[in-house]
Short mmCIF file of C-alpha atoms and ligand atoms in Angstrom, two decimals:
data_model
loop_
_atom_site.label_atom_id
_atom_site.label_comp_id
_atom_site.label_asym_id
_atom_site.label_seq_id
_atom_site.Cartn_x
_atom_site.Cartn_y
_atom_site.Cartn_z
CA MET A 1 64.41 -252.70 -16.72
CA ALA A 2 64.00 -254.86 -19.36
CA SER A 3 63.18 -251.62 -22.00
CA SER A 4 65.82 -249.74 -20.61
CA LEU A 5 68.39 -252.19 -21.47
CA LEU A 6 65.40 -252.67 -25.43
CA THR A 7 67.04 -248.88 -25.71
CA ARG A 8 70.57 -248.93 -24.61
CA GLN A 9 71.74 -252.08 -27.11
CA LEU A 10 69.28 -250.38 -29.90
CA ALA A 11 71.32 -247.38 -29.34
CA ILE A 12 74.75 -249.55 -29.00
CA SER A 13 74.02 -250.74 -31.52
CA LEU A 14 72.24 -248.02 -34.13
CA GLN A 15 75.41 -245.61 -33.53
CA HIS A 16 77.80 -248.81 -35.02
CA ASN A 17 75.32 -248.32 -38.53
CA LEU A 18 75.99 -244.81 -38.24
CA ARG A 19 79.63 -244.76 -38.35
CA VAL A 20 78.61 -247.29 -41.39
CA ALA A 21 76.32 -244.91 -42.85
CA ALA A 22 78.73 -242.29 -44.15
CA PRO A 23 77.47 -240.67 -47.22
CA GLY A 24 76.35 -242.84 -50.18
CA SER A 25 77.07 -245.87 -48.36
CA ARG A 26 74.36 -248.23 -47.01
CA TYR A 27 72.11 -247.83 -44.01
CA ILE A 28 73.33 -251.77 -43.34
CA SER A 29 71.85 -253.12 -39.76
CA LYS A 30 73.95 -255.57 -38.02
CA THR A 31 70.94 -256.64 -35.70
CA ALA A 32 68.22 -256.61 -37.64
CA THR A 33 66.93 -259.58 -38.89
CA LYS A 34 65.18 -260.07 -41.78
CA THR A 35 62.35 -262.22 -41.31
CA VAL A 36 59.44 -261.80 -43.98
CA SER A 37 56.17 -263.68 -42.83
CA GLU A 38 55.29 -266.00 -45.51
CA PHE A 39 52.23 -264.10 -46.68
CA GLU A 40 54.85 -260.80 -47.82
CA TYR A 41 57.78 -260.54 -50.73
CA ASP A 42 61.49 -259.43 -49.39
CA ALA A 43 62.82 -256.77 -51.10
CA PRO A 44 61.14 -253.92 -53.04
CA CYS A 45 61.85 -254.53 -56.78
CA MET A 46 61.42 -251.13 -59.40
CA LYS A 47 61.18 -252.19 -63.41
CA THR A 48 59.60 -248.45 -64.18
CA THR A 49 59.72 -244.47 -62.83
CA VAL A 50 56.81 -244.50 -61.15
CA PRO A 51 53.36 -243.41 -63.09
CA GLY A 52 55.32 -245.93 -65.01
CA PRO A 53 53.31 -245.96 -68.88
CA LYS A 54 50.13 -248.25 -68.07
CA SER A 55 50.15 -245.80 -65.51
CA GLN A 56 49.90 -243.16 -67.28
CA GLU A 57 47.77 -244.45 -69.81
CA LEU A 58 45.24 -244.83 -66.89
CA LEU A 59 45.73 -241.65 -64.90
CA ARG A 60 44.49 -240.25 -68.79
CA GLN A 61 41.57 -242.40 -69.63
CA LEU A 62 40.74 -241.41 -66.19
CA GLY A 63 41.38 -238.40 -66.38
CA GLU A 64 38.66 -237.36 -69.20
CA ILE A 65 36.00 -238.88 -65.83
CA GLN A 66 37.80 -237.57 -63.11
CA ASN A 67 39.77 -234.88 -61.44
CA THR A 68 43.48 -237.29 -61.42
CA GLY A 69 45.19 -234.67 -59.97
CA ALA A 70 46.35 -236.36 -56.58
CA ILE A 71 46.66 -239.62 -58.70
CA HIS A 72 50.14 -241.66 -57.89
CA PHE A 73 49.43 -244.14 -59.52
CA PHE A 74 47.17 -247.04 -59.99
CA CYS A 75 47.67 -250.27 -58.11
CA ASN A 76 47.69 -253.71 -58.43
CA TYR A 77 45.79 -255.38 -54.88
CA GLU A 78 45.79 -258.41 -55.87
CA GLU A 79 49.30 -258.93 -56.35
CA SER A 80 50.64 -256.41 -53.09
CA ARG A 81 51.62 -258.18 -50.13
CA GLY A 82 52.37 -257.55 -46.22
CA ASN A 83 54.59 -254.06 -46.27
CA TYR A 84 54.92 -254.21 -50.45
CA LEU A 85 52.23 -252.22 -52.84
CA VAL A 86 52.32 -253.03 -56.07
CA ASP A 87 51.95 -250.88 -59.17
CA VAL A 88 49.75 -252.07 -62.59
CA ASP A 89 53.58 -251.68 -64.52
CA GLY A 90 54.75 -254.35 -61.99
CA ASN A 91 56.66 -251.55 -59.64
CA ARG A 92 57.25 -253.52 -55.90
CA MET A 93 56.84 -250.30 -53.09
CA LEU A 94 58.12 -250.63 -49.47
CA ASP A 95 54.37 -248.70 -48.67
CA VAL A 96 55.72 -246.28 -45.29
CA TYR A 97 52.35 -244.49 -46.13
CA THR A 98 49.93 -247.37 -46.13
CA GLN A 99 46.80 -245.91 -48.11
CA ILE A 100 46.49 -242.23 -46.13
CA SER A 101 47.13 -244.95 -43.00
CA SER A 102 44.79 -246.59 -43.37
CA ILE A 103 45.89 -250.02 -43.41
CA PRO A 104 46.20 -251.58 -40.29
CA ILE A 105 48.36 -255.26 -40.81
CA GLY A 106 49.36 -255.14 -44.63
CA TYR A 107 47.81 -255.86 -48.01
CA ASN A 108 46.03 -259.47 -48.49
CA HIS A 109 46.89 -260.71 -44.92
CA PRO A 110 45.83 -264.37 -45.15
CA ALA A 111 44.00 -264.35 -41.94
CA LEU A 112 40.91 -261.81 -43.61
CA LEU A 113 41.08 -263.68 -46.79
CA LYS A 114 39.92 -266.63 -44.67
CA VAL A 115 36.93 -264.00 -43.73
CA MET A 116 36.22 -262.71 -46.86
CA THR A 117 36.13 -266.78 -47.76
CA ASP A 118 34.16 -267.79 -44.80
CA PRO A 119 30.48 -269.16 -46.81
CA ASN A 120 29.48 -267.56 -43.34
CA ASN A 121 30.14 -264.04 -43.80
CA LEU A 122 28.89 -264.01 -47.24
CA SER A 123 25.56 -262.63 -45.98
CA ALA A 124 27.58 -259.73 -44.28
CA PHE A 125 29.36 -258.86 -47.32
CA ILE A 126 26.07 -258.65 -49.79
CA ASN A 127 23.28 -257.53 -48.45
CA ARG A 128 24.94 -254.25 -46.59
CA PRO A 129 21.92 -253.18 -44.18
CA ALA A 130 20.31 -249.51 -42.44
CA LEU A 131 22.05 -250.14 -39.78
CA GLY A 132 19.59 -247.74 -37.11
CA ILE A 133 16.34 -249.57 -38.29
CA LEU A 134 17.58 -253.52 -39.66
CA PRO A 135 20.07 -254.92 -37.82
CA PRO A 136 21.53 -258.36 -38.31
CA GLU A 137 21.33 -260.93 -35.53
CA ASN A 138 24.91 -261.03 -34.84
CA PHE A 139 25.04 -256.99 -34.23
CA PRO A 140 25.61 -256.23 -30.66
CA ASP A 141 27.51 -259.61 -30.60
CA LYS A 142 30.02 -258.67 -33.52
CA LEU A 143 30.20 -255.21 -31.77
CA VAL A 144 31.29 -256.31 -27.92
CA GLU A 145 33.41 -258.36 -29.85
CA SER A 146 35.11 -255.94 -32.13
CA LEU A 147 35.11 -252.10 -30.84
CA LEU A 148 33.43 -252.07 -27.48
CA SER A 149 37.12 -254.89 -26.91
CA VAL A 150 39.18 -252.07 -27.66
CA ALA A 151 36.91 -249.88 -26.16
CA PRO A 152 39.39 -246.44 -24.83
CA SER A 153 38.65 -246.14 -20.97
CA GLY A 154 35.27 -244.62 -19.71
CA MET A 155 34.32 -245.76 -22.81
CA THR A 156 30.81 -247.76 -22.93
CA ARG A 157 28.89 -246.53 -25.78
CA VAL A 158 30.02 -246.73 -29.21
CA GLN A 159 28.04 -245.53 -32.26
CA THR A 160 29.17 -246.96 -35.61
CA MET A 161 29.91 -245.34 -38.80
CA ALA A 162 31.35 -245.23 -42.44
CA CYS A 163 34.87 -242.90 -42.93
CA GLY A 164 36.35 -240.17 -40.51
CA SER A 165 34.72 -236.60 -41.10
CA CYS A 166 31.32 -238.82 -40.76
CA SER A 167 32.11 -239.45 -37.67
CA ASN A 168 32.95 -235.91 -36.06
CA GLU A 169 30.63 -234.58 -38.31
CA ASN A 170 27.59 -236.80 -36.25
CA ALA A 171 29.97 -236.64 -33.08
CA PHE A 172 29.69 -232.37 -33.23
CA LYS A 173 26.63 -232.91 -33.92
CA SER A 174 26.03 -235.92 -30.77
CA MET A 175 28.23 -233.06 -28.48
CA PHE A 176 25.29 -230.03 -29.21
CA ILE A 177 22.18 -232.47 -28.20
CA TRP A 178 23.96 -233.15 -24.85
CA TYR A 179 25.22 -229.62 -24.51
CA ARG A 180 21.10 -228.16 -25.26
CA ASN A 181 19.68 -230.84 -23.69
CA LYS A 182 21.94 -229.44 -20.31
CA GLU A 183 20.44 -226.27 -21.15
CA ARG A 184 16.86 -227.32 -21.34
CA GLY A 185 17.03 -228.61 -18.26
CA PHE A 186 16.34 -232.30 -19.66
CA THR A 187 13.04 -231.33 -20.28
CA SER A 188 11.29 -230.95 -23.95
CA PRO A 189 11.96 -228.54 -26.60
CA SER A 190 10.00 -225.50 -26.79
CA GLU A 191 6.97 -225.03 -29.71
CA GLU A 192 10.10 -222.09 -29.89
CA ASP A 193 12.50 -224.40 -30.54
CA ILE A 194 10.33 -227.19 -33.04
CA GLY A 195 9.87 -224.35 -35.29
CA SER A 196 12.66 -222.06 -35.64
CA CYS A 197 14.65 -225.08 -36.02
CA MET A 198 13.07 -225.73 -39.64
CA ILE A 199 13.96 -222.55 -41.08
CA ASN A 200 17.56 -222.63 -39.83
CA GLN A 201 17.17 -219.33 -36.36
CA SER A 202 17.59 -219.77 -33.10
CA PRO A 203 16.84 -220.89 -30.56
CA GLY A 204 16.06 -224.19 -32.47
CA CYS A 205 19.89 -224.01 -34.93
CA PRO A 206 21.49 -222.33 -30.76
CA ASP A 207 24.32 -220.18 -32.07
CA LEU A 208 27.22 -222.92 -30.40
CA SER A 209 30.69 -223.43 -30.96
CA ILE A 210 33.14 -225.95 -31.19
CA LEU A 211 37.08 -224.99 -30.11
CA SER A 212 39.00 -226.13 -32.44
CA PHE A 213 42.86 -225.90 -33.42
CA MET A 214 44.86 -224.27 -36.12
CA GLY A 215 46.90 -226.72 -38.36
CA ALA A 216 44.13 -229.66 -37.01
CA PHE A 217 42.21 -231.63 -39.30
CA HIS A 218 38.87 -233.16 -38.28
CA GLY A 219 37.18 -234.19 -42.58
CA ARG A 220 35.80 -231.85 -45.34
CA THR A 221 31.91 -232.31 -44.05
CA LEU A 222 30.60 -228.64 -43.25
CA GLY A 223 31.42 -228.71 -39.90
CA CYS A 224 33.48 -231.06 -39.69
CA LEU A 225 35.62 -228.43 -42.54
CA ALA A 226 35.07 -225.52 -39.64
CA THR A 227 37.36 -227.29 -37.71
CA THR A 228 39.97 -228.20 -40.27
CA HIS A 229 42.91 -225.67 -40.55
CA SER A 230 45.47 -227.65 -42.21
CA LYS A 231 45.78 -226.41 -45.52
CA ALA A 232 43.63 -223.44 -47.58
CA ILE A 233 42.96 -225.95 -50.55
CA HIS A 234 40.40 -227.89 -48.48
CA LYS A 235 38.42 -224.33 -47.04
CA LEU A 236 38.41 -222.43 -50.23
CA ASP A 237 35.03 -221.26 -50.68
CA ILE A 238 32.70 -223.70 -48.68
CA PRO A 239 31.02 -220.95 -46.14
CA SER A 240 31.56 -222.07 -41.93
CA PHE A 241 30.71 -221.11 -39.17
CA ASP A 242 32.05 -218.54 -36.37
CA TRP A 243 34.19 -220.89 -34.70
CA PRO A 244 36.40 -220.38 -32.29
CA ILE A 245 40.45 -221.35 -33.26
CA ALA A 246 43.35 -222.03 -30.29
CA PRO A 247 47.18 -222.08 -31.63
CA PHE A 248 48.36 -225.45 -30.83
CA PRO A 249 51.46 -225.73 -29.38
CA LYS A 250 54.47 -225.02 -31.31
CA LEU A 251 56.80 -227.38 -29.96
CA GLN A 252 60.74 -227.91 -30.22
CA TYR A 253 62.09 -231.08 -31.27
CA PRO A 254 63.72 -233.45 -29.49
CA LEU A 255 60.78 -232.59 -26.72
CA GLU A 256 62.88 -233.68 -24.02
CA GLU A 257 65.47 -231.63 -24.86
CA PHE A 258 62.52 -228.86 -24.77
CA THR A 259 60.96 -229.27 -21.57
CA ARG A 260 60.98 -225.79 -20.82
CA GLU A 261 59.68 -224.52 -23.21
CA ASN A 262 57.66 -226.03 -24.14
CA ALA A 263 55.90 -226.79 -21.50
CA GLN A 264 55.95 -222.02 -21.64
CA GLU A 265 54.93 -222.90 -25.04
CA GLU A 266 51.51 -224.67 -24.31
CA ALA A 267 50.33 -222.95 -21.09
CA ARG A 268 50.20 -219.82 -23.89
CA CYS A 269 47.96 -221.95 -25.72
CA LEU A 270 45.90 -223.18 -22.36
CA GLU A 271 45.28 -219.75 -22.02
CA GLU A 272 44.19 -218.37 -25.20
CA VAL A 273 41.94 -221.44 -24.92
CA GLU A 274 39.94 -220.46 -21.65
CA ASP A 275 39.98 -216.62 -23.48
CA LEU A 276 38.41 -217.71 -26.61
CA ILE A 277 35.95 -219.82 -24.80
CA LEU A 278 34.81 -216.91 -22.97
CA GLN A 279 34.77 -214.53 -25.28
CA TRP A 280 32.76 -217.20 -27.30
CA ARG A 281 30.38 -217.20 -24.24
CA GLN A 282 30.12 -213.11 -24.39
CA LYS A 283 29.34 -213.73 -28.01
CA GLY A 284 26.63 -215.16 -27.62
CA LYS A 285 27.54 -219.07 -29.16
CA PRO A 286 29.37 -220.44 -26.65
CA VAL A 287 31.41 -223.36 -27.12
CA ALA A 288 29.22 -226.88 -26.63
CA GLY A 289 32.80 -228.65 -27.62
CA ILE A 290 36.68 -229.48 -27.97
CA VAL A 291 38.17 -230.66 -31.51
CA ILE A 292 41.02 -231.79 -31.11
CA GLU A 293 44.59 -234.39 -32.75
CA PRO A 294 46.53 -236.64 -30.53
CA ILE A 295 49.01 -235.87 -32.58
CA GLN A 296 47.46 -233.57 -35.56
CA ALA A 297 48.91 -235.62 -38.26
CA GLU A 298 47.78 -233.96 -41.24
CA GLY A 299 48.64 -230.35 -40.60
CA GLY A 300 51.98 -231.43 -40.25
CA ASP A 301 52.60 -234.02 -37.15
CA ASN A 302 52.66 -231.62 -34.65
CA HIS A 303 53.04 -232.68 -30.72
CA ALA A 304 51.97 -232.17 -27.43
CA SER A 305 52.47 -233.25 -24.31
CA PRO A 306 50.14 -235.50 -21.93
CA ASP A 307 50.62 -232.65 -19.27
CA PHE A 308 49.19 -230.06 -22.20
CA PHE A 309 46.22 -232.68 -22.81
CA ILE A 310 45.25 -233.52 -19.29
CA LYS A 311 44.67 -228.99 -18.58
CA LEU A 312 42.45 -228.86 -22.21
CA ARG A 313 40.32 -231.72 -20.53
CA ASN A 314 40.29 -230.16 -17.36
CA ILE A 315 39.47 -227.14 -19.30
CA ALA A 316 36.42 -228.67 -20.77
CA ARG A 317 34.71 -230.11 -17.99
CA LYS A 318 35.23 -226.32 -15.95
CA HIS A 319 33.72 -224.67 -19.15
CA GLY A 320 31.71 -227.51 -19.15
CA SER A 321 32.27 -228.15 -22.86
CA ALA A 322 32.57 -231.77 -24.20
CA PHE A 323 35.87 -233.22 -24.88
CA HIS A 324 36.80 -235.06 -28.49
CA VAL A 325 39.94 -236.77 -29.60
CA ASP A 326 40.07 -237.63 -32.94
CA GLU A 327 41.86 -240.42 -33.36
CA VAL A 328 40.68 -241.09 -36.97
CA GLN A 329 44.14 -241.23 -38.14
CA THR A 330 46.19 -241.71 -34.56
CA GLY A 331 43.44 -244.49 -33.43
CA GLY A 332 44.45 -248.27 -34.83
CA GLY A 333 47.96 -248.49 -32.44
CA ALA A 334 50.17 -246.80 -34.68
CA THR A 335 51.75 -245.37 -31.36
CA GLY A 336 52.34 -248.09 -28.56
CA LYS A 337 49.29 -248.05 -27.86
CA PHE A 338 45.44 -248.82 -29.51
CA TRP A 339 44.75 -245.00 -28.75
CA ALA A 340 47.31 -242.68 -28.32
CA HIS A 341 45.62 -240.89 -25.81
CA GLU A 342 46.57 -243.62 -23.95
CA HIS A 343 49.80 -241.82 -23.83
CA TRP A 344 48.49 -238.70 -21.59
CA GLY A 345 47.22 -241.26 -18.19
CA LEU A 346 43.93 -239.13 -18.49
CA GLU A 347 41.72 -239.98 -14.61
CA ASP A 348 39.13 -238.11 -16.20
CA PRO A 349 37.79 -239.85 -19.52
CA ALA A 350 37.12 -237.68 -22.97
CA ASP A 351 33.57 -237.44 -23.74
CA ILE A 352 33.71 -238.69 -27.16
CA VAL A 353 37.04 -240.31 -29.34
CA SER A 354 36.36 -240.45 -33.29
CA PHE A 355 37.94 -243.23 -35.26
CA SER A 356 38.34 -244.73 -38.46
CA LYS A 357 41.21 -245.52 -41.46
CA LYS A 358 43.68 -248.50 -39.07
CA MET A 359 39.41 -249.69 -37.71
CA LEU A 360 38.08 -250.01 -40.76
CA THR A 361 35.05 -248.88 -40.09
CA GLY A 362 34.33 -245.13 -38.79
CA GLY A 363 32.01 -244.21 -36.38
CA TYR A 364 32.10 -243.59 -32.55
CA PHE A 365 32.89 -244.59 -28.51
CA HIS A 366 31.51 -242.07 -25.91
CA ARG A 367 30.16 -241.62 -22.74
CA ASP A 368 26.79 -242.62 -21.55
CA GLU A 369 25.44 -238.82 -21.00
CA LEU A 370 26.70 -238.51 -24.89
CA MET A 371 23.88 -240.60 -25.89
CA PRO A 372 20.79 -239.07 -28.05
CA ASP A 373 17.82 -239.20 -26.49
CA LYS A 374 15.99 -239.87 -29.39
CA PRO A 375 16.01 -241.91 -32.55
CA TYR A 376 17.01 -239.78 -35.91
CA ARG A 377 18.70 -237.29 -34.30
CA ILE A 378 22.55 -239.50 -34.41
CA PHE A 379 21.40 -241.40 -38.32
CA ASN A 380 22.00 -242.15 -41.95
CA THR A 381 21.18 -244.50 -44.06
CA TRP A 382 23.77 -246.84 -43.55
CA MET A 383 25.80 -246.43 -40.43
CA GLY A 384 28.20 -247.72 -41.06
CA ASP A 385 28.78 -251.38 -41.75
CA PRO A 386 28.24 -254.96 -40.30
CA SER A 387 31.40 -256.83 -42.65
CA LYS A 388 33.74 -254.21 -41.86
CA ASN A 389 33.23 -255.25 -38.37
CA LEU A 390 34.45 -258.55 -39.44
CA PHE A 391 37.11 -257.54 -40.80
CA LEU A 392 37.61 -255.02 -37.32
CA SER A 393 37.25 -258.52 -35.18
CA GLU A 394 40.03 -260.28 -37.32
CA VAL A 395 42.72 -257.92 -36.68
CA LEU A 396 42.34 -257.46 -33.46
CA ASN A 397 43.28 -260.94 -33.56
CA VAL A 398 46.15 -260.30 -35.41
CA ILE A 399 47.03 -257.65 -33.38
CA ARG A 400 46.55 -259.47 -29.91
CA ARG A 401 48.05 -262.69 -31.27
CA GLU A 402 51.03 -261.37 -32.66
CA LYS A 403 51.64 -258.47 -30.44
CA LEU A 404 51.89 -256.10 -33.10
CA LEU A 405 51.70 -253.02 -30.63
CA ASP A 406 55.19 -254.66 -28.37
CA GLN A 407 56.39 -254.72 -32.52
CA VAL A 408 55.25 -251.22 -33.34
CA THR A 409 56.69 -249.43 -30.56
CA ARG A 410 60.15 -251.53 -31.09
CA SER A 411 59.93 -250.19 -34.76
CA GLY A 412 59.70 -247.40 -34.03
CA GLU A 413 62.32 -246.61 -31.89
CA VAL A 414 64.36 -248.46 -34.43
CA LEU A 415 62.40 -245.51 -37.33
CA MET A 416 63.16 -242.31 -35.20
CA GLN A 417 66.69 -243.70 -34.03
CA GLY A 418 67.32 -243.38 -37.57
CA LEU A 419 66.22 -240.60 -38.50
CA TYR A 420 68.16 -239.18 -35.41
CA ALA A 421 70.72 -240.84 -37.56
CA LEU A 422 70.14 -239.09 -41.36
CA GLN A 423 69.59 -235.29 -39.71
CA ARG A 424 72.70 -235.09 -38.19
CA GLN A 425 73.89 -237.13 -41.26
CA TYR A 426 71.72 -234.32 -43.43
CA PRO A 427 71.35 -231.41 -40.83
CA HIS A 428 71.55 -229.13 -44.15
CA VAL A 429 68.05 -231.00 -45.57
CA LEU A 430 66.68 -232.60 -42.85
CA SER A 431 65.51 -231.46 -38.88
CA ARG A 432 63.38 -232.14 -36.11
CA ALA A 433 62.03 -235.71 -36.71
CA ARG A 434 59.55 -236.52 -34.60
CA GLY A 435 57.76 -240.03 -33.50
CA GLN A 436 55.74 -242.02 -31.39
CA GLY A 437 55.16 -245.65 -32.53
CA THR A 438 55.62 -245.89 -36.12
CA PHE A 439 53.49 -242.88 -36.17
CA CYS A 440 56.85 -240.37 -37.10
CA ALA A 441 57.40 -237.48 -40.01
CA ILE A 442 61.14 -235.52 -40.43
CA ASP A 443 61.11 -231.88 -41.85
CA ALA A 444 62.67 -230.64 -44.69
CA ARG A 445 64.19 -227.48 -45.73
CA THR A 446 61.42 -226.36 -48.15
CA ASP A 447 58.79 -228.09 -49.39
CA ALA A 448 60.26 -228.57 -52.91
CA THR A 449 62.93 -230.26 -50.67
CA ARG A 450 60.36 -232.68 -49.19
CA ASP A 451 58.40 -233.60 -53.27
CA SER A 452 61.72 -234.07 -53.94
CA ILE A 453 63.03 -236.64 -51.87
CA ILE A 454 59.29 -238.20 -51.67
CA LEU A 455 59.52 -239.21 -55.48
CA LYS A 456 63.32 -240.28 -55.27
CA ALA A 457 62.21 -242.44 -52.44
CA LYS A 458 59.49 -243.53 -54.71
CA ASN A 459 61.82 -244.77 -57.69
CA LYS A 460 64.44 -246.40 -55.71
CA GLY A 461 60.98 -248.35 -53.88
CA VAL A 462 59.36 -246.65 -50.88
CA PHE A 463 56.76 -244.76 -51.17
CA LEU A 464 55.96 -242.39 -49.07
CA GLY A 465 53.47 -239.40 -47.37
CA SER A 466 53.81 -235.63 -47.47
CA CYS A 467 51.82 -233.36 -44.00
CA GLY A 468 52.29 -229.66 -43.53
CA GLU A 469 53.70 -227.60 -45.95
CA ARG A 470 57.52 -229.21 -45.67
CA SER A 471 56.88 -232.50 -43.35
CA ILE A 472 57.11 -236.13 -44.34
CA ARG A 473 55.31 -238.47 -42.72
CA PHE A 474 55.56 -241.96 -41.68
CA ARG A 475 52.62 -244.45 -41.50
CA PRO A 476 53.17 -247.66 -41.26
CA ALA A 477 51.64 -250.62 -40.72
CA LEU A 478 51.31 -252.64 -37.58
CA ILE A 479 53.12 -254.92 -39.50
CA PHE A 480 56.30 -253.69 -40.26
CA LYS A 481 59.24 -255.23 -38.63
CA GLU A 482 62.35 -253.68 -37.89
CA TYR A 483 63.69 -255.20 -40.61
CA HIS A 484 61.41 -252.79 -43.27
CA VAL A 485 62.49 -249.65 -41.46
CA HIS A 486 66.50 -251.10 -42.05
CA GLN A 487 65.09 -250.99 -45.22
CA LEU A 488 63.23 -247.72 -45.44
CA LEU A 489 66.33 -245.75 -44.32
CA ASN A 490 68.75 -247.27 -46.75
CA VAL A 491 66.60 -246.33 -49.69
CA LEU A 492 66.88 -242.92 -48.01
CA ASN A 493 70.13 -242.58 -47.12
CA ASP A 494 70.07 -242.94 -50.74
CA VAL A 495 68.22 -240.00 -51.96
CA LEU A 496 69.71 -236.90 -49.65
CA ALA A 497 73.59 -238.72 -50.28
CA GLU A 498 72.96 -238.65 -53.78
CA HIS A 499 70.45 -234.75 -53.26
CA LYS A 500 72.44 -231.38 -54.26
C1 PLP B 1 42.64 -236.68 -37.33
C2 PLP B 1 42.04 -237.00 -38.76
N1 PLP B 1 40.55 -237.12 -38.66
C3 PLP B 1 39.56 -237.20 -39.95
C4 PLP B 1 39.55 -237.34 -40.74
C5 PLP B 1 39.33 -236.84 -42.35
O1 PLP B 1 38.32 -238.68 -41.90
P1 PLP B 1 37.73 -239.41 -43.86
O2 PLP B 1 38.61 -239.02 -45.02
O3 PLP B 1 38.01 -240.66 -43.75
O4 PLP B 1 36.70 -238.71 -43.96
C6 PLP B 1 41.10 -237.03 -41.24
C7 PLP B 1 41.47 -237.60 -42.42
O5 PLP B 1 43.04 -238.17 -42.63
C8 PLP B 1 41.91 -237.23 -39.92
O6 PLP B 1 43.73 -237.44 -40.08
#
């Protein structure tokens, strides 16, 4: 009731905004109160075009050492605050990309500075342990306080890792180990298993597979790359596995207006999933696991309905495959729930949920059955970093104290309404606005138009990311308030008004 009232009020105020937002005029909210926290700036402030002269000189220097083709500009992290990223030329930009969606509560949050300066935490920052063999005394407590306090339903275990790819890579290994243990009836591996694995042959290295989806991104390590299908540049020249790739639903937006067409498209994809599982079983490469993102992110912010995911989960169970939800980009609150898959209302929880980015540490939650049966099967030197758990505990405190998931939902509503408004106003340029919480995207007419909008927005003080072939993606921090949304919409409106 209260939320529908809120939605109505938002709709009314946004209709009003639309009226004042004729091309060239500013997209100004009458309702957004400017509530700048004491630690952050109040607006973007541009001094040069980006990259400015200092960034360009640093690019030249670094270019003598590394490939710098992907670098946008060099940053001054000391001066960056909250939602604003400052570059080395003194340009202050509203950051709607947040280090590829990995900054949970903005730059230099005072709560995190406090963790950093607490003398009790010093040893955790200085002495990075080999967690798999020599964990610190407080490690179990800190896991309970941080990661386990946000464990998705049905998940009783967590394994930390260093990054997103490393988390998925080890999650895949867990699924294979689990699957083979099932096949062997939980007996010990045979002499043949042990001998053959040393020379990469079956049965020790079995012909198992992971089913993934076209457009997916699960990372760039060798195993993960076999499940990544977003851009050729990630995969070119790297040997890969013969694993099944199912079509991901190509839905029409807004989802509510195309429920029948979208349900048909999802049914088509699910049918294909089952066919592929059967085909790969016949090929002698059974599907040990299915991996999927709740929203395909790098691949272009592609959504699917809760019904699709629930049915997919059931298919995995029916065929004895593990169900792995990759929440590396969606996890940590940006969709308005802590985990995006909580929007689905799964009765039968996933088997594995991997995370990284906004969680500050990588890792994965899993069900009891996927616990490795022996040491060193899932292992590396660091297996995460306990100092990141200290930061994560504090991030979670801030999220709870400041009710940031509610904030994300409110800001997300304003952002979506604003994107719909811009799309109506510039139908020749923008289409397919979509999102959940502040995890939003919109398509430009072509990739060149998209890139030009992003470039112009950057020079007007808003730093955006791209994804897919021609999408602009919005990935603000959880502290992105309605006021920031309006700053973003104003700049986008200005850019589009100038766009020829
Ligand atoms: C859904 C998803 N999975 C995995 C990864 C890989 O994470 P990392 O870049 O930390 O290896 C990413 C990175 O963007 C991602 O978005």
